[in-house]
Every structure is written in structure tokens, then in C-alpha cells.
Coordinates of C-alpha atoms in Angstrom, one line a residue:
X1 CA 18.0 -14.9 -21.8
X2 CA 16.2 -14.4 -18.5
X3 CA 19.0 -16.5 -16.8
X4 CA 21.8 -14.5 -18.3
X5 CA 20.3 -10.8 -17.4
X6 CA 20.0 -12.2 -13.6
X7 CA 23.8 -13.1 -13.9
X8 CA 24.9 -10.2 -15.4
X9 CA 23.2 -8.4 -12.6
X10 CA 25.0 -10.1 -10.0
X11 CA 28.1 -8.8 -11.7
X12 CA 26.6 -5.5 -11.3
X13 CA 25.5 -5.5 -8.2
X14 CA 27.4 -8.2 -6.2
X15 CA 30.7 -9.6 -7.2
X16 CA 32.9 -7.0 -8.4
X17 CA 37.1 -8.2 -7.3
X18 CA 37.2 -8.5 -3.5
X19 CA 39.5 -6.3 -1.6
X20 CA 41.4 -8.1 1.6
X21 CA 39.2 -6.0 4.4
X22 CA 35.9 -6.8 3.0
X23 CA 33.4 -8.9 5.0
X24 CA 32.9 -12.3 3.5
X25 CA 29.0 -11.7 3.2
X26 CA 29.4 -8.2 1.4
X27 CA 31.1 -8.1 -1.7
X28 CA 31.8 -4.9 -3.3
X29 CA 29.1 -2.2 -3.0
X30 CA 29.4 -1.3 0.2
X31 CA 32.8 -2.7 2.9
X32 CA 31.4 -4.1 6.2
X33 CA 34.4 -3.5 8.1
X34 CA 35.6 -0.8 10.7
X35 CA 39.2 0.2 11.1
X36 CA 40.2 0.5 14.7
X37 CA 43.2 1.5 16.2
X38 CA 44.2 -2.5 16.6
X39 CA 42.0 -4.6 14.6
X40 CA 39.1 -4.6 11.9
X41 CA 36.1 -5.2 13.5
X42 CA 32.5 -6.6 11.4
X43 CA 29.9 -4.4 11.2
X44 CA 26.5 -6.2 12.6
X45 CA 23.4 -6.6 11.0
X46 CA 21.2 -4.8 13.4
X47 CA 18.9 -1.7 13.7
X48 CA 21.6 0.9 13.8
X49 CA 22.9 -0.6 10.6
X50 CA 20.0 -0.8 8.1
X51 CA 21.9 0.8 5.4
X52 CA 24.3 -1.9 5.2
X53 CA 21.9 -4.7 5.2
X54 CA 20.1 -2.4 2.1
X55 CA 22.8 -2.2 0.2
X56 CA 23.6 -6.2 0.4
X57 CA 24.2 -7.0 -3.1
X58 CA 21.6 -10.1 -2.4
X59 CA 19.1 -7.9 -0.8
X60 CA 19.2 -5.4 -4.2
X61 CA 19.3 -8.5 -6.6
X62 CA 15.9 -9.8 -4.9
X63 CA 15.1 -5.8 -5.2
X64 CA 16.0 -5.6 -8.8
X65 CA 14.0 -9.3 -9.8
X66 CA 10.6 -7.6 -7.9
X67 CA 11.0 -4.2 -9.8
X68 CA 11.4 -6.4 -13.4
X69 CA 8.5 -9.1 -12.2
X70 CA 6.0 -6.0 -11.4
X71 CA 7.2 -4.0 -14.5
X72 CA 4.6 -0.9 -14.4
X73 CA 5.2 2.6 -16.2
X74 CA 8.1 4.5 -16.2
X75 CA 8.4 8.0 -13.9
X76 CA 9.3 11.0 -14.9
X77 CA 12.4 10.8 -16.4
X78 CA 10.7 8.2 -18.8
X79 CA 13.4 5.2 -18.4
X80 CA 10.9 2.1 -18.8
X81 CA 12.5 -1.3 -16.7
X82 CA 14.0 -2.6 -19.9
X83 CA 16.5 0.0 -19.7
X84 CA 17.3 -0.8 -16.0
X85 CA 20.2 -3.2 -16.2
X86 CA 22.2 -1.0 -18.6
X87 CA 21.2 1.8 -16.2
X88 CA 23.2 0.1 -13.6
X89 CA 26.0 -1.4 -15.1
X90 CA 26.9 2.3 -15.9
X91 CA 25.7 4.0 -13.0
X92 CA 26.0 1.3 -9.8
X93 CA 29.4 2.8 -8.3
X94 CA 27.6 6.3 -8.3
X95 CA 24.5 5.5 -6.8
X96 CA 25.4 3.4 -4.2
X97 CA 27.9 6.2 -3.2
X98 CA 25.0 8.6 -2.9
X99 CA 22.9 6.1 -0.9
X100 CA 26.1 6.1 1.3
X101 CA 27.4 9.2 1.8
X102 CA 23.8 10.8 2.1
X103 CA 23.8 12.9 -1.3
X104 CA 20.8 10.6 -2.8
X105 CA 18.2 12.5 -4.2
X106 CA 14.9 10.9 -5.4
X107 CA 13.2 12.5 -8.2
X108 CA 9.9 13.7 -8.1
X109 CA 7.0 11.0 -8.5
X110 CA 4.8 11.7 -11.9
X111 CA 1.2 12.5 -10.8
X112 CA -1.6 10.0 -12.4
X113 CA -5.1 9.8 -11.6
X114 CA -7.0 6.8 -11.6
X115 CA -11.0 7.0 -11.7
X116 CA -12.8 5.2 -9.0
X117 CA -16.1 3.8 -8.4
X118 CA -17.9 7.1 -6.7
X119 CA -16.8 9.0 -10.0
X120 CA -14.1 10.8 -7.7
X121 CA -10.2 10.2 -9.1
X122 CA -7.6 7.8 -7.0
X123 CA -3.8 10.1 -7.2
X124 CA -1.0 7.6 -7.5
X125 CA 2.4 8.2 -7.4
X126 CA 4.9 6.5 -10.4
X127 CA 8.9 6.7 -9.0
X128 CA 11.4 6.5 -11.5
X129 CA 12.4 2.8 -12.3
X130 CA 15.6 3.2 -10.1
X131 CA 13.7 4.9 -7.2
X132 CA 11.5 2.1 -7.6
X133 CA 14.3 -0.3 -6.9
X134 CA 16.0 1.7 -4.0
X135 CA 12.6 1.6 -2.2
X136 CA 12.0 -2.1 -2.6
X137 CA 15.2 -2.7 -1.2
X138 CA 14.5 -0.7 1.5
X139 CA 10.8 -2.1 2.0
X140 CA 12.5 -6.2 1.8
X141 CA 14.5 -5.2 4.6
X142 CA 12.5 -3.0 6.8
X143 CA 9.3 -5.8 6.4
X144 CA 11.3 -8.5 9.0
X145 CA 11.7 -6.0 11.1
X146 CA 8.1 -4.2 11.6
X147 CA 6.1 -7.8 11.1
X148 CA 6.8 -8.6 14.2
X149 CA 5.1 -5.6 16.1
X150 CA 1.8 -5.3 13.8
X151 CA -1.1 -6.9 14.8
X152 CA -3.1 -10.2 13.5
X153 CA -5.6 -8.2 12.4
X154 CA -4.2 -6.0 10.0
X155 CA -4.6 -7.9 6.7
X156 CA -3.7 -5.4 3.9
X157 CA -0.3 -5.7 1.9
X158 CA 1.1 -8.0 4.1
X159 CA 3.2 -11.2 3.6
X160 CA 0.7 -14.1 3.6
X161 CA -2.5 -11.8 4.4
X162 CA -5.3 -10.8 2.0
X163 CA -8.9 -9.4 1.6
X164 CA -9.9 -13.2 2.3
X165 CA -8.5 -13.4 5.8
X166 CA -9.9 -10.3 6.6
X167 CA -13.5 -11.4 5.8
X168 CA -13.0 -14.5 7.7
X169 CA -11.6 -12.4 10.5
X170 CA -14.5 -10.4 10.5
X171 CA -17.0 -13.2 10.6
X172 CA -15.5 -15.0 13.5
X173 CA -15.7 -11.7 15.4
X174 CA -19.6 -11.5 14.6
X175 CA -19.6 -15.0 15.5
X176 CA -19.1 -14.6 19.0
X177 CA -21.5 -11.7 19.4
X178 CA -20.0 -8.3 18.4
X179 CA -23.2 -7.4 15.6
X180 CA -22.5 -3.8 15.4
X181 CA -19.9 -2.0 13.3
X182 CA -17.9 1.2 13.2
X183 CA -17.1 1.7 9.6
X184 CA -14.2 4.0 9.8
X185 CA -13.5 6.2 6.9
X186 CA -10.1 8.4 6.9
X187 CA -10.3 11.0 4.6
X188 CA -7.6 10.7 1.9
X189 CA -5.1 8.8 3.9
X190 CA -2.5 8.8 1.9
X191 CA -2.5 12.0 0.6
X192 CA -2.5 13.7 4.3
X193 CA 0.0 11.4 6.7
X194 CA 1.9 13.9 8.8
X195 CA 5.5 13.6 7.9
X196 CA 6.6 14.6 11.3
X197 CA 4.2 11.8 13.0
X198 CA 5.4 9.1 10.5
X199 CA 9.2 10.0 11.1
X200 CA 9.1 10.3 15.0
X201 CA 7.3 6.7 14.8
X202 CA 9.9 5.3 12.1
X203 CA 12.6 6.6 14.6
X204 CA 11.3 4.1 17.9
X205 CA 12.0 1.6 16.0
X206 CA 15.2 2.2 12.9
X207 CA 17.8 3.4 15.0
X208 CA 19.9 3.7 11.8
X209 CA 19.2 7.6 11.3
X210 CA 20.8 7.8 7.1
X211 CA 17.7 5.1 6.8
X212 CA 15.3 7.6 8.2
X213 CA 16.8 10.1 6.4
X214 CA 16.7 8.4 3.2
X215 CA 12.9 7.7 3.9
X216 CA 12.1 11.3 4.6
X217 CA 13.5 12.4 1.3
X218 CA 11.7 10.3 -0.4
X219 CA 8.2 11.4 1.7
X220 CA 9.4 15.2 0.4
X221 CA 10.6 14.5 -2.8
X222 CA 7.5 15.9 -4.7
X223 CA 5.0 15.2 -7.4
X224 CA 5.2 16.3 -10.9
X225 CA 1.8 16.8 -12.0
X226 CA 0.5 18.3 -15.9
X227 CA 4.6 19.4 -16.5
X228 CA 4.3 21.4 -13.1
X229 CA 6.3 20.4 -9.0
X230 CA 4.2 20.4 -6.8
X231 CA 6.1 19.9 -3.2
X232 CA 4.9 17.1 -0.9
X233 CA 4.6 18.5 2.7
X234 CA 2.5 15.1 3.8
X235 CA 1.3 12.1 2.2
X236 CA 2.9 9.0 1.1
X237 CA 2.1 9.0 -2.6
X238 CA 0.4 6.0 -3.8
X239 CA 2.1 4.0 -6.2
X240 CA 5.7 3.0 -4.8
X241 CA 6.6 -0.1 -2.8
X242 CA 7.8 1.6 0.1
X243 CA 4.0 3.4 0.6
X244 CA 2.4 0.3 1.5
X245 CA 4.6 -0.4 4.5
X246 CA 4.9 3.2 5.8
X247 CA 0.5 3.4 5.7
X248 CA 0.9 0.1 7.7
X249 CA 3.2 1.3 10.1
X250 CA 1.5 4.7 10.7
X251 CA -1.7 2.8 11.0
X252 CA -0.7 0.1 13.8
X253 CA -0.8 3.1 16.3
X254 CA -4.2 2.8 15.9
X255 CA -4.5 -0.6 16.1
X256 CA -2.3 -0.9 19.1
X257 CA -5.0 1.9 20.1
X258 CA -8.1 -0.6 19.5
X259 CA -5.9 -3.6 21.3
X260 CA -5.4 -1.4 24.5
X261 CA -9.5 -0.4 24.7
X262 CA -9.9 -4.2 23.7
X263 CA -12.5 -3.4 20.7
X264 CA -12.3 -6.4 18.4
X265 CA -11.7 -4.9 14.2
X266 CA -10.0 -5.9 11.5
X267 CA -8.2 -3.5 9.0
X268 CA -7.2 -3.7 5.8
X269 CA -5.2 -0.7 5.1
X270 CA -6.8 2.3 5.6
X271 CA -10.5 0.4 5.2
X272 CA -11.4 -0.8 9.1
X273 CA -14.2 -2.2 10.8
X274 CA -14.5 -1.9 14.8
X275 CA -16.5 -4.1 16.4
X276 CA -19.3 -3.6 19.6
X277 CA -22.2 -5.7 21.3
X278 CA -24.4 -2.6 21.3
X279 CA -25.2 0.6 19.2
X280 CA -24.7 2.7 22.3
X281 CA -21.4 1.6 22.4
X282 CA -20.4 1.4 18.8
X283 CA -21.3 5.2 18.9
X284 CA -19.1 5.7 22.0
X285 CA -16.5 4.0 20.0
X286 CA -16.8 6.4 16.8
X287 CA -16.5 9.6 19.1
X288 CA -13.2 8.1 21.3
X289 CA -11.7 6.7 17.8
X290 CA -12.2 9.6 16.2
X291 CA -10.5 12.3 18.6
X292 CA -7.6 9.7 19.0
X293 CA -7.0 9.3 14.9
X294 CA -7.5 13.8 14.6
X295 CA -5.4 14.3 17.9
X296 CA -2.9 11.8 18.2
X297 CA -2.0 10.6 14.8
X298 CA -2.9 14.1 12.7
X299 CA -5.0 12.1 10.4
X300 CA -8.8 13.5 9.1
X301 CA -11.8 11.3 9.8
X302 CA -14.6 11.7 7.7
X303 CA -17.4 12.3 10.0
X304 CA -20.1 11.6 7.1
X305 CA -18.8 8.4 5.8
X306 CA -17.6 7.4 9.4
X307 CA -20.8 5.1 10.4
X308 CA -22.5 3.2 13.1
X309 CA -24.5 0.1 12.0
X310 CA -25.9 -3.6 12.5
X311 CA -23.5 -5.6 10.6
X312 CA -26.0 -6.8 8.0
X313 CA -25.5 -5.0 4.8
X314 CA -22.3 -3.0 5.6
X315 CA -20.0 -3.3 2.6
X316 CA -16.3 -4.5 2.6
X317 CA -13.6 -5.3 0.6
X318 CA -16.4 -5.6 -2.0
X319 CA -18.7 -7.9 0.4
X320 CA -21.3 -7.3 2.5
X321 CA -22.7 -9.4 5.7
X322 CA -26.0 -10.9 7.1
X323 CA -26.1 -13.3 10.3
X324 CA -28.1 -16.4 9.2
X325 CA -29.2 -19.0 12.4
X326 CA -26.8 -16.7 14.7
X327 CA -23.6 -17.7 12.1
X328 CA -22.3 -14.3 10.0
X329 CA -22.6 -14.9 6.2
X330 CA -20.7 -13.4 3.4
X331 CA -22.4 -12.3 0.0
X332 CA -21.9 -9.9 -2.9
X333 CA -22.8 -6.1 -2.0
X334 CA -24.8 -4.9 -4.5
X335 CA -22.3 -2.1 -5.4
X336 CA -20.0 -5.1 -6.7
X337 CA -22.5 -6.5 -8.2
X338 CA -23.6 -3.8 -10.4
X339 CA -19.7 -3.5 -11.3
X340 CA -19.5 -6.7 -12.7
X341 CA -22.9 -6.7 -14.9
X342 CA -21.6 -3.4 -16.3
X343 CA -18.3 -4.6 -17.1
X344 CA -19.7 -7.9 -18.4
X345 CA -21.5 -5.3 -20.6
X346 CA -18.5 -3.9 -22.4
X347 CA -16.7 -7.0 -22.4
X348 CA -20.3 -8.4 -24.6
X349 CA -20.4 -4.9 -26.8
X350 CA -21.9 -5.8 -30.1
X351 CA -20.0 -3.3 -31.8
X352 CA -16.7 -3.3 -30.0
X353 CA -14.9 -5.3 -33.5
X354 CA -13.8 -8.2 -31.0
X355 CA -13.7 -11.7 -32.6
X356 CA -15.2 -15.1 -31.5
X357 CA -11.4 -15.9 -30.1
X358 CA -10.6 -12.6 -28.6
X359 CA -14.2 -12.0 -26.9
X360 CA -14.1 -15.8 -25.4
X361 CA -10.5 -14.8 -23.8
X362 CA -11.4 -11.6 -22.3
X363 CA -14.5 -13.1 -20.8
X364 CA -12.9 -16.2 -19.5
X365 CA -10.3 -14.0 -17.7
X366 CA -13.0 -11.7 -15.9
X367 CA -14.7 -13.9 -15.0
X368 CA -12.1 -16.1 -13.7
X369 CA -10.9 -13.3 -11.6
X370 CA -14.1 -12.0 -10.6
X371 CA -15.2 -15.6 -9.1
X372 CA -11.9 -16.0 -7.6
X373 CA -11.8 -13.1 -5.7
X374 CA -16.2 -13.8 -4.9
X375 CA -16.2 -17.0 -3.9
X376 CA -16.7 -16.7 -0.3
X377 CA -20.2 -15.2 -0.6
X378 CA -23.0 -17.5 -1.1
X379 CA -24.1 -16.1 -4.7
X380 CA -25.7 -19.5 -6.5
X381 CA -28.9 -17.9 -7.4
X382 CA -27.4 -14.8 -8.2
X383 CA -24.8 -16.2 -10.2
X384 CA -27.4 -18.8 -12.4
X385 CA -29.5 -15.5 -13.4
X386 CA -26.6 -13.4 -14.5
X387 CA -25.1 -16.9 -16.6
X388 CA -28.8 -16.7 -18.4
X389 CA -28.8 -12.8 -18.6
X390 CA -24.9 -13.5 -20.0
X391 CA -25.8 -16.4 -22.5
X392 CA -28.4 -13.6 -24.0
X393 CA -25.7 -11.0 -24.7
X394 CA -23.5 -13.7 -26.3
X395 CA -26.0 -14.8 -28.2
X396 CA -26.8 -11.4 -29.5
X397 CA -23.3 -11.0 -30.5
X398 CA -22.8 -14.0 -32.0
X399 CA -25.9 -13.2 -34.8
X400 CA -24.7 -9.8 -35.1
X401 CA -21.4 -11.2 -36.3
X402 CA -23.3 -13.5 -39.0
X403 CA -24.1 -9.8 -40.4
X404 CA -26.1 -10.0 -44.0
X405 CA -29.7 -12.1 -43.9
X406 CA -27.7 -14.8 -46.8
X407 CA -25.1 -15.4 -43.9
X408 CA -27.4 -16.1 -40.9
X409 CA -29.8 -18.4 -43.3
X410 CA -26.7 -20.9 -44.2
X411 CA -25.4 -20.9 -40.4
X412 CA -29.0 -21.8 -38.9
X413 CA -29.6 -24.7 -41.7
X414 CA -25.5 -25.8 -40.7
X415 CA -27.6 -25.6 -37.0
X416 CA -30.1 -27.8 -38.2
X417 CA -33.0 -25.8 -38.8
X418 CA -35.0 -26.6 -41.9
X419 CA -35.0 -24.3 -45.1
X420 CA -37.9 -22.3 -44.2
X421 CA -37.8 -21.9 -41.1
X422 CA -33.9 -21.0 -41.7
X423 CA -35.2 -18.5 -44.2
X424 CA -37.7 -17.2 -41.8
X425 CA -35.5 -16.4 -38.9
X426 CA -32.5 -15.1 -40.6
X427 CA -34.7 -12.5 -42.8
X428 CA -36.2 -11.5 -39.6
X429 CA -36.6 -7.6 -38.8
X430 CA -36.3 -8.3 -34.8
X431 CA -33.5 -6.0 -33.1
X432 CA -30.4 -8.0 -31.9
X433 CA -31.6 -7.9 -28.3
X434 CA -34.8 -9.5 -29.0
X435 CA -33.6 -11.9 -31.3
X436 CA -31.2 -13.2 -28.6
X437 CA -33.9 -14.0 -26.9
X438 CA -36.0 -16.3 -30.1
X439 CA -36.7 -20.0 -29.9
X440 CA -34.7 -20.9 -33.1
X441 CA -31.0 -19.1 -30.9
X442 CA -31.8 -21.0 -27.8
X443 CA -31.8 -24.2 -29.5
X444 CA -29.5 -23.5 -32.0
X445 CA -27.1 -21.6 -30.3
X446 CA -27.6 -23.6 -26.8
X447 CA -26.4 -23.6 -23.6
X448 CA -24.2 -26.4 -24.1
X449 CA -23.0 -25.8 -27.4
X450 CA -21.6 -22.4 -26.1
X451 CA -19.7 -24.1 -23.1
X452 CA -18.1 -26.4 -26.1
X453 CA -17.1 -23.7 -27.8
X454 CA -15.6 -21.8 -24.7
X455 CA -17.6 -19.6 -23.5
X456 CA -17.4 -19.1 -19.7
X457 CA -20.1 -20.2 -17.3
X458 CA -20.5 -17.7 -14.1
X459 CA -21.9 -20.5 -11.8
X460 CA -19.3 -23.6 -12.9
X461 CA -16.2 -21.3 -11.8
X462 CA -18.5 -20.8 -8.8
X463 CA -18.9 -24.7 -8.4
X464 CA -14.7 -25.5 -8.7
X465 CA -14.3 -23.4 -5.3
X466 CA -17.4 -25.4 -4.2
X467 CA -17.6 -28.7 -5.0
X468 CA -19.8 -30.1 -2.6

């Protein structure tokens, strides 16, 4: 089935009859060829012609395979990706017309809001499923292009770049002496770019001015929020493909900034860390860094959260540091690790109806994830006390599911425990919590009988990234 959508996209899309003056590599959507007064001449595939290289019928198939892969909610007009393919099999002719002749209009983004950790909401930004698949088309092309001028130590949504990297970044710069931090904090980046800013830097580089158009009308095309538009003067809405480029590339002014004054950082998207020998000048740092980001790139610093600091204890990405025997160490922040006991909590709800099969799945996958994303701290001890602390909730759950005293009588003498003592325990008046806790559930209900039955075990996840 999978096969036979991708092919009848390339019908859509790419390989409609060819007419004699079309280019070999550009079938159908869009003609790469010029009339002259002599001869047809090829179009090249080069800044000033973006809007070709967009509109390749390969480039929007590898657009329309990301858009299906990433799925995600519908926009405003409610289309969900299912309903894509049909969309364009009917519409393809008309939209790539608009793309080209400059009458595109994107629709208004539909306004969500996403709670974070400080209780404040995250905005995000859902396009409609097509605008979702012009702007990926867009993004695959413009990425080549703008790769090659960021800088090494930008980390975030890159190609082959991730929170990882940028930890290890930031250790090898403490490594070699730079123990104080400037925590830089912009105030609701992507909610305040300056249009004006981001266009005049889009335009040193895309020379193709319907791409920088198209871009701009997508920056201004609004944000429906409770049934009400809402225009969008600045800000790159959260939520698209094209956003995560566009913060990048408004961002690597200042890191071209940083390179210039030689301060060593590392930044992963609008979170960055800049780097001194000395408080003195770390706070020298904060005040030049700060004027530069208000002044030259219209962007607001928060002053508050904007912080000098030895490098031990600073959180990032969901880590924090100490220096150990002059080496920089990684370990949990306790922020994250607060998160993680409390969602271990609801995932080990007593009363949340889950089954044995359900409740082993969920916890698997957390805690998969969690230790995947953890594993560069050093977090043995922490993780053995929250496995023990873990084992007691299961525990708890596991006798609240025998339910009646009858039940939990017959499953401790199935456990091995004699008659009595069977009777004993399972006609027992102790809450769940301190039950959980009893001799007869640590034998019975073990350690290693819960890892034989699935459970997951904080510390052996730990140990597969570690083996030694």
C-alpha cells in the first residue's frame, strides 16, 4: 500500500507527459527552459533560481514522504495528512501555479499552547498539511545552502547535531580552562524575531527574490487563535519546518558575533552558553552580548534569567555540570530529576485502570527514552535508589490489583507462602503504600521476579550505554 501511494505521488507530482522544451531533470511542474531570440537556454540551479530547484518534482516527493513520516495535527482548515494525496492529485496544477506566478497564499497557523515546566504555556504554530509540505520543500533545499556558513557550535535542529554534541562541546571548552558561564536567556524568541532583520539577512544570501517573498508571506500569514486572526508582525511561529531553519539563521549573527570577539559557546537554538576564564569577564561578556542581541539583531534579552556563574551546577539541555580532578562532568540537574520521579508517579498510579501488560509497556518506553537521552551523566547511585523507590510503587500496584482479601490469600500461597501466614498478610489492614514495603512482597514479589516478568530496571538501561 505504502509503495503504491509513493508511486501514485510521483504521478502527481513528477511525471506528467513531457513537452519537447522541457529540461530532462524537470518533468512537468515547472519548465526549466528560457526562450531566447535564437536558442533555449537551461535554467541553472543556483541562488537566483531557488524556486525552480523547490518545485523539482524530487525535491517535493522527499517533501511530501517527511510531511507523511512526521504526521502531526491538522491546521486550520482541518485536512489531516491522510487526505494529502487526494488533495494533490486534484489540486497540483493550481498550486504549483501560485507558487509560480507569486499569488500563493498561506493560511493562517492555528494557535496551540503547550504547558511547560515553569507552569508558563509554550505557543506553537500548526500550518495546514499543504503549507506544511510547501515549507519542507523549501527548508530541504534552503538547508545545503545555509550549512555551510553556520558555525560548529550551533547544535540545535541540525543535520547530524543534537543535545549530545552540544554537552560534549561544552565540556571540552571547560576542559581547557573557560569555568565560567554566561547563560543567555532571549525572551520569547520566537515569538519576537523582527521580520525586517530576518528578511534583509535571508536576502545576503537567496538572491532568488519570489523565494524571499514566499518566506515573508508565510512570517505574515497570521495565527488563528480561540476562532479569532490575530496578525503576525514578528515571530516565527513554532510548529512548522521552515521555523527551525529561519531561528538558526537569524541566530548565527550572533554566533558569527561570539566567533569575531573569540568567546568559546555553544548554542542550541535559542538556549546558549558563553564561555570566560574569569567572572569579571563573563560579566563584561553579558553587558557587550546583550546590547549587540537588543541593538543589532532587535531581539529581547532577559536581563533576570541572563546569568553569570561558575560552571558547576548551571543547567542545560536538562544537565547540569561539576569539574571533578580539573575534567568537566555531566550529571542530572535536579529540575530533570524531579520530572522524571513525577512522571514515573503517574505512569505507577494505583488507580489509573492500567493493566499488568499496558503499565509494563508504558514504563518500559519512559524509561527507555529517559536513559537514552541521560546517559552521559554519571547517575549510578541516583539511578539504584530511584529502581528501589520504583520497585515499591509497582509493588503497591500490583497488590492493589489482587483487590478482595480471598484474592491476595490464593496469589501469596501460589508465591509460596504458607496458609497462615498467607492468611495473615492478605487480611492485613496496612494502606497499599506500606504494604509495598512488607517482608512477605519483597520476597514474594522480588526483585528478580519483576524483571522476569518485564518490568523495567532504571540502572540496567543505564548499564547497556555503559558496559564497562
Amino acid at each position: 500500500m505504502k509503495a503504491r501511494m509513493q508511486k501514485t505521488l510521483s504521478d502527481v507530482i513528477g511525471h506528467p507527459q513531457r513537452n519537447r522544451t522541457e529540461s530532462e531533470r524537470y518533468e512537468g511542474v515547472q519548465t526549466f527552459m528560457w526562450m531566447t531570440e535564437d536558442n533555449i537556454v537551461e535554467v541553472p540551479f543556483d541562488k537566483e533560481h531557488l524556486l525552480e530547484a523547490i518545485l523539482d518534482p524530487s525535491n517535493l516527493n522527499r517533501a511530501y514522504k517527511s510531511v507523511m513520516m512526521n504526521k502531526g495535527c491538522g491546521g486550520i482548515d482541518g485536512m489531516p495528512c491522510e487526505h494529502l494525496l487526494p488533495w494533490l492529485l486534484a489540486n497540483k496544477e493550481t498550486l504549483t501555479r501560485s507558487l509560480q506566478d507569486g499569488s500563493y497564499r498561506p493560511n493562517p497557523v492555528r494557535r496551540v499552547e503547550i504547558p511547560k515546566d515553569n507552569g508558563k504555556m509554550r505557543l506553537l504554530g500548526i500550518p495546514t498539511v499543504v503549507d506544511r509540505l510547501v515549507q519542507q520543500a523549501i527548508n530541504q533545499v534552503l538547508t545545503p545552502i545555509y550549512e555551510k556558513q553556520f558555525s560548529h557550535w550551533s547544535f540545535g535542529f541540525r543535520p547530524g547535531k543534537g543535545c549530545h554534541d552540544a554537552l560534549r562541546g561544552a565540556q571540552r571548552i571547560v576542559d581547557e580552562g573557560y569555568k565560567y558561564v554566561v547563560d543567555l536567556d532571549l525572551e520569547r524568541f520566537f515569538d519576537t524575531v523582527c521580520h525586517s532583520r530576518l528578511i534583509e539577512i535571508l536576502g545576503r544570501t537567496i538572491k532568488d527574490g519570489r523565494v524571499v517573498s514566499l518566506i515573508h508571506k508565510y512570517l505574515r500569514s497570521g495565527v488563528i487563535s480561540h476562532g479569532l486572526f490575530e496578525s503576525s508582525d514578528e515571530g516565527t511561529p513554532q510548529g512548522g519546518p521552515l521555523s527551525p531553519l529561519l531561528s538558526n539563521i537569524m541566530l548565527n549573527e550572533l554566533d558569527k558575533e561570539l566567533i569575531r570577539r573569540r568567546h568559546p559557546f555553544v548554542r542550541y537554538a535559542d538556549d546558549a552558553l558563553i564561555f570566560c576564564k574569569s567572572k569579571r569577564a563573563a560579566e563584561r561578556v553579558r553587558e557587550t552580548i546583550t546590547a549587540f542581541v537588543e541593538k543589532k539583531l532587535h531581539l529581547k534579552v532577559n536581563k533576570e534569567k541572563t546569568v553569570v556563574s561558575y560552571v558547576g551546577g548551571v543547567k542545560y539541555l536538562g544537565y547540569s555540570f561539576y569539574v571533578q580532578k580539573g575534567r568537566c562532568q555531566l550529571c542530572v540537574h535536579p529540575k530533570s530529576k524531579s520530572k522524571m520521579k513525577s512522571a514515573l508517579k503517574d505512569l505507577t498510579r494505583r488507580s489509573n485502570g492500567w493493566g499488568y501488560d499496558k503499565r509494563k509497556r508504558k514504563l518500559s518506553e519512559y524509561v527507555r527514552g529517559w536513559v537514552g537521552y541521560y546517559h552521559l551523566a554519571n547517575m549510578k547511585r541516583f539511578l539504584e535508589e530511584t529502581d528501589e523507590w520504583l520497585r515499591r510503587r509497582i509493588r503497591m500496584c500490583i497488590w492493589k490489583a489482587w483487590k478482595n482479601p480471598k484474592t491476595k490469600v490464593a496469589n501469596l500461597i501460589k508465591c509460596g507462602v504458607e496458609k497462615h501466614q498467607a492468611y495473615m498478610w492478605g487480611n492485613t489492614r496496612l494502606g497499599y503504600w506500606r504494604i509495598s514495603r512488607s517482608p512477605i512482597l519483597l520476597s514474594t514479589i522480588s526483585n528478580g521476579n519483576l524483571k522476569k516478568q518485564g518490568y523495567p530496571c532504571l540502572l540496567d538501561s543505564y548499564l547497556e550505554w555503559h558496559p564497562n
